[in-house]
Amino acid sequence: QLMLKVHSNNWQAGLICHGDRGIMRGLDAVAYARKQAPNHDLRHRLEHAYLWNPEAMDRMAELGVIWNTQPVLMEIVGREGVYNQWGDRARFAFPFRSLTKRGVIISGGSDWPVGLYNPLIGIDILVNHRFGPEENSEVLNSEEGLSVLQALRVYTYNGAYTAFEEDEKGSLEEGKLADMAVLSDDILSVSATKIREIKIDQTYVDGRLVFDRAN
């Protein structure tokens, strides 16, 4: 009933859940609200949502709900947190590639101040899917890592799309806001395990230089 009220009033919902039971309850609520009040495209989203199952992934794709997640939580929870809590169900933890392949739009955040707000750390985790930055750090479900381009999209266009702002920002195109970061290295060329070591040389907001590392 709460979700129906939100949906009927044209409010976009961000439903916080962590495990597959919470995910399914959230998706049930979205499905119910849409059935009762159709023709509302509100891009509802799940927040956090770290542990899944195949049924939940399929339902997520079917409903077109956005996954707004915080990859850095994979490092914060760590190996012990993942395996001690979830055991062999950890094979469905942080399934970035599985949901992407199903067509689910994923946007990335930091959960600051819990996690660091540097998006390059989130991109690193999306690509490498490991518990830490060390070279020998254990990888969790290596098949769930994204390509660098896919990870970049999570932190750029997809975030704008989630907020109904894809016509203004999220990609470098004529007519959009010139919000840009100039990186110290080509993120598509460096070793994937070195992504988080890239520095921000300059930052532009609406075409204005607001940060210059050289100064």
Short mmCIF file of C-alpha atoms in Angstrom, two decimals:
data_model
loop_
_atom_site.label_atom_id
_atom_site.label_comp_id
_atom_site.label_asym_id
_atom_site.label_seq_id
_atom_site.Cartn_x
_atom_site.Cartn_y
_atom_site.Cartn_z
CA GLN A 1 0.00 0.00 0.00
CA LEU A 2 2.86 2.40 0.72
CA MET A 3 4.41 1.66 -2.66
CA LEU A 4 1.05 2.21 -4.33
CA LYS A 5 0.79 5.64 -2.67
CA VAL A 6 4.30 6.53 -3.81
CA HIS A 7 3.68 5.34 -7.36
CA SER A 8 0.25 6.96 -7.67
CA ASN A 9 1.69 10.33 -6.66
CA ASN A 10 4.40 10.13 -9.34
CA TRP A 11 7.17 9.79 -6.79
CA GLN A 12 10.25 7.80 -7.67
CA ALA A 13 10.97 5.14 -5.05
CA GLY A 14 14.38 4.01 -3.85
CA LEU A 15 13.79 0.78 -1.94
CA ILE A 16 16.61 -0.18 0.42
CA CYS A 17 17.24 -3.90 0.64
CA HIS A 18 20.26 -6.14 1.10
CA GLY A 19 19.36 -9.81 0.61
CA ASP A 20 17.21 -11.74 -1.82
CA ARG A 21 14.16 -11.81 0.44
CA GLY A 22 14.17 -8.03 0.68
CA ILE A 23 14.77 -7.74 -3.05
CA MET A 24 11.76 -9.95 -3.86
CA ARG A 25 9.52 -8.02 -1.44
CA GLY A 26 10.58 -4.77 -3.06
CA LEU A 27 9.92 -6.10 -6.55
CA ASP A 28 6.52 -7.45 -5.47
CA ALA A 29 5.63 -3.98 -4.20
CA VAL A 30 6.66 -2.34 -7.47
CA ALA A 31 4.70 -4.89 -9.50
CA TYR A 32 1.60 -4.37 -7.33
CA ALA A 33 1.75 -0.58 -7.64
CA ARG A 34 2.19 -0.70 -11.40
CA LYS A 35 -0.77 -3.02 -11.79
CA GLN A 36 -3.01 -0.74 -9.74
CA ALA A 37 -1.76 2.51 -11.32
CA PRO A 38 -0.37 1.78 -14.82
CA ASN A 39 1.18 4.23 -17.25
CA HIS A 40 3.61 5.72 -14.75
CA ASP A 41 7.26 5.55 -15.88
CA LEU A 42 9.02 6.47 -12.65
CA ARG A 43 12.22 4.42 -12.90
CA HIS A 44 11.91 2.97 -9.43
CA ARG A 45 15.14 1.53 -8.11
CA LEU A 46 16.57 -0.83 -5.54
CA GLU A 47 19.29 0.58 -3.30
CA HIS A 48 22.20 -1.56 -2.04
CA ALA A 49 20.84 -5.06 -2.87
CA TYR A 50 23.99 -7.17 -2.59
CA LEU A 51 22.77 -10.78 -2.40
CA TRP A 52 20.54 -12.18 -5.14
CA ASN A 53 19.16 -15.40 -6.58
CA PRO A 54 18.35 -16.20 -10.23
CA GLU A 55 14.61 -15.71 -9.75
CA ALA A 56 15.15 -12.23 -8.33
CA MET A 57 17.46 -11.31 -11.20
CA ASP A 58 14.90 -12.42 -13.79
CA ARG A 59 12.12 -10.52 -12.02
CA MET A 60 14.28 -7.39 -11.82
CA ALA A 61 14.83 -7.47 -15.56
CA GLU A 62 11.17 -8.20 -16.29
CA LEU A 63 10.01 -5.19 -14.26
CA GLY A 64 12.74 -2.86 -15.55
CA VAL A 65 13.70 -1.72 -12.05
CA ILE A 66 17.06 0.07 -11.75
CA TRP A 67 19.77 -1.25 -9.44
CA ASN A 68 21.48 1.67 -7.69
CA THR A 69 24.29 -0.06 -5.87
CA GLN A 70 27.56 0.76 -4.11
CA PRO A 71 30.36 -1.52 -5.32
CA VAL A 72 32.75 -0.33 -2.59
CA LEU A 73 30.62 -2.23 -0.06
CA MET A 74 32.12 -5.43 -1.47
CA GLU A 75 35.48 -4.37 -0.02
CA ILE A 76 33.98 -3.03 3.19
CA VAL A 77 32.05 -6.24 3.92
CA GLY A 78 35.14 -8.21 2.89
CA ARG A 79 35.78 -11.89 2.41
CA GLU A 80 34.83 -12.89 5.95
CA GLY A 81 31.65 -10.87 5.87
CA VAL A 82 30.56 -12.35 2.55
CA TYR A 83 31.37 -16.02 3.21
CA ASN A 84 30.57 -16.08 6.94
CA GLN A 85 27.12 -14.60 6.36
CA TRP A 86 26.17 -16.16 3.03
CA GLY A 87 28.19 -19.37 2.69
CA ASP A 88 27.78 -21.01 -0.71
CA ARG A 89 25.05 -18.47 -1.56
CA ALA A 90 27.91 -16.00 -2.05
CA ARG A 91 27.94 -17.19 -5.68
CA PHE A 92 25.03 -14.78 -6.14
CA ALA A 93 26.69 -11.84 -4.37
CA PHE A 94 27.26 -8.56 -6.23
CA PRO A 95 26.16 -10.03 -9.61
CA PHE A 96 27.07 -7.05 -11.78
CA ARG A 97 27.51 -8.97 -15.03
CA SER A 98 24.54 -11.30 -14.55
CA LEU A 99 22.16 -8.39 -14.14
CA THR A 100 23.78 -6.38 -16.93
CA LYS A 101 23.37 -9.35 -19.29
CA ARG A 102 19.69 -9.45 -18.37
CA GLY A 103 19.35 -5.82 -19.41
CA VAL A 104 19.11 -4.30 -15.92
CA ILE A 105 20.40 -0.74 -15.70
CA ILE A 106 22.95 -0.38 -12.90
CA SER A 107 23.98 2.97 -11.46
CA GLY A 108 26.79 3.37 -8.97
CA GLY A 109 27.17 5.25 -5.72
CA SER A 110 29.55 5.31 -2.76
CA ASP A 111 27.28 5.15 0.32
CA TRP A 112 29.49 7.95 1.66
CA PRO A 113 30.53 8.35 4.48
CA VAL A 114 30.47 4.54 4.79
CA GLY A 115 32.43 4.19 1.56
CA LEU A 116 34.89 6.50 -0.17
CA TYR A 117 33.22 8.71 -2.76
CA ASN A 118 35.98 8.30 -5.37
CA PRO A 119 34.17 6.72 -8.36
CA LEU A 120 37.43 5.23 -9.66
CA ILE A 121 37.40 2.85 -6.69
CA GLY A 122 33.88 1.77 -7.60
CA ILE A 123 34.90 1.29 -11.24
CA ASP A 124 37.90 -0.78 -10.11
CA ILE A 125 35.63 -3.08 -8.09
CA LEU A 126 33.07 -3.40 -10.89
CA VAL A 127 35.83 -4.54 -13.24
CA ASN A 128 38.04 -6.65 -10.96
CA HIS A 129 35.38 -7.97 -8.56
CA ARG A 130 37.91 -8.54 -5.77
CA PHE A 131 37.87 -7.95 -2.04
CA GLY A 132 40.74 -5.47 -1.93
CA PRO A 133 43.22 -3.39 -3.92
CA GLU A 134 46.20 -5.66 -3.29
CA GLU A 135 47.54 -7.54 -6.32
CA ASN A 136 46.96 -10.90 -4.60
CA SER A 137 43.55 -10.00 -3.19
CA GLU A 138 40.94 -12.74 -3.63
CA VAL A 139 38.49 -12.39 -6.49
CA LEU A 140 34.81 -13.09 -5.79
CA ASN A 141 33.00 -14.75 -8.70
CA SER A 142 35.36 -13.57 -11.45
CA GLU A 143 32.64 -14.03 -14.07
CA GLU A 144 30.68 -11.16 -12.51
CA GLY A 145 33.21 -8.44 -13.42
CA LEU A 146 32.26 -5.82 -16.02
CA SER A 147 34.34 -4.41 -18.86
CA VAL A 148 35.88 -0.99 -18.23
CA LEU A 149 33.43 0.63 -20.66
CA GLN A 150 30.48 -1.00 -18.92
CA ALA A 151 31.78 0.17 -15.54
CA LEU A 152 32.27 3.71 -16.83
CA ARG A 153 28.67 3.76 -18.01
CA VAL A 154 27.48 2.70 -14.54
CA TYR A 155 29.10 5.83 -13.07
CA THR A 156 28.16 8.24 -15.87
CA TYR A 157 25.17 7.81 -18.18
CA ASN A 158 23.34 5.30 -16.01
CA GLY A 159 23.41 7.61 -13.01
CA ALA A 160 21.97 10.41 -15.09
CA TYR A 161 19.31 8.07 -16.50
CA THR A 162 18.31 7.01 -13.00
CA ALA A 163 17.58 10.65 -12.16
CA PHE A 164 15.78 11.40 -15.47
CA GLU A 165 18.73 13.63 -16.42
CA GLU A 166 20.18 11.72 -19.38
CA ASP A 167 19.32 14.59 -21.74
CA GLU A 168 21.47 16.96 -19.66
CA LYS A 169 24.42 14.94 -18.42
CA GLY A 170 25.99 11.50 -18.29
CA SER A 171 27.79 11.64 -21.64
CA LEU A 172 29.86 14.14 -23.62
CA GLU A 173 27.47 15.32 -26.32
CA GLU A 174 26.59 18.64 -27.89
CA GLY A 175 23.86 20.38 -25.93
CA LYS A 176 24.59 18.66 -22.62
CA LEU A 177 26.24 20.16 -19.56
CA ALA A 178 30.04 20.16 -19.91
CA ASP A 179 30.66 18.31 -16.65
CA MET A 180 33.97 16.53 -17.17
CA ALA A 181 36.92 15.00 -15.37
CA VAL A 182 40.35 14.91 -17.03
CA LEU A 183 42.25 11.83 -15.90
CA SER A 184 46.00 11.41 -15.51
CA ASP A 185 45.96 8.20 -17.57
CA ASP A 186 43.86 6.53 -20.25
CA ILE A 187 41.49 4.39 -18.21
CA LEU A 188 41.01 2.07 -21.20
CA SER A 189 44.74 1.38 -21.49
CA VAL A 190 46.05 1.00 -17.94
CA SER A 191 46.07 -2.38 -16.23
CA ALA A 192 42.62 -3.08 -14.78
CA THR A 193 44.14 -3.54 -11.33
CA LYS A 194 45.59 0.00 -11.48
CA ILE A 195 42.36 1.86 -12.21
CA ARG A 196 41.98 3.22 -8.67
CA GLU A 197 45.49 4.70 -8.86
CA ILE A 198 44.49 7.08 -11.66
CA LYS A 199 44.48 10.72 -10.54
CA ILE A 200 42.05 13.49 -11.42
CA ASP A 201 44.04 16.22 -13.21
CA GLN A 202 41.15 18.61 -13.80
CA THR A 203 37.43 18.87 -13.12
CA TYR A 204 34.99 20.98 -15.10
CA VAL A 205 31.42 21.84 -14.08
CA ASP A 206 29.21 23.29 -16.81
CA GLY A 207 32.36 24.06 -18.78
CA ARG A 208 34.09 25.93 -15.93
CA LEU A 209 37.38 24.69 -14.51
CA VAL A 210 36.76 24.12 -10.79
CA PHE A 211 39.77 21.93 -9.92
CA ASP A 212 43.29 21.71 -11.27
CA ARG A 213 45.70 19.30 -9.60
CA ALA A 214 48.68 21.28 -10.91
CA ASN A 215 47.67 24.34 -8.85
#
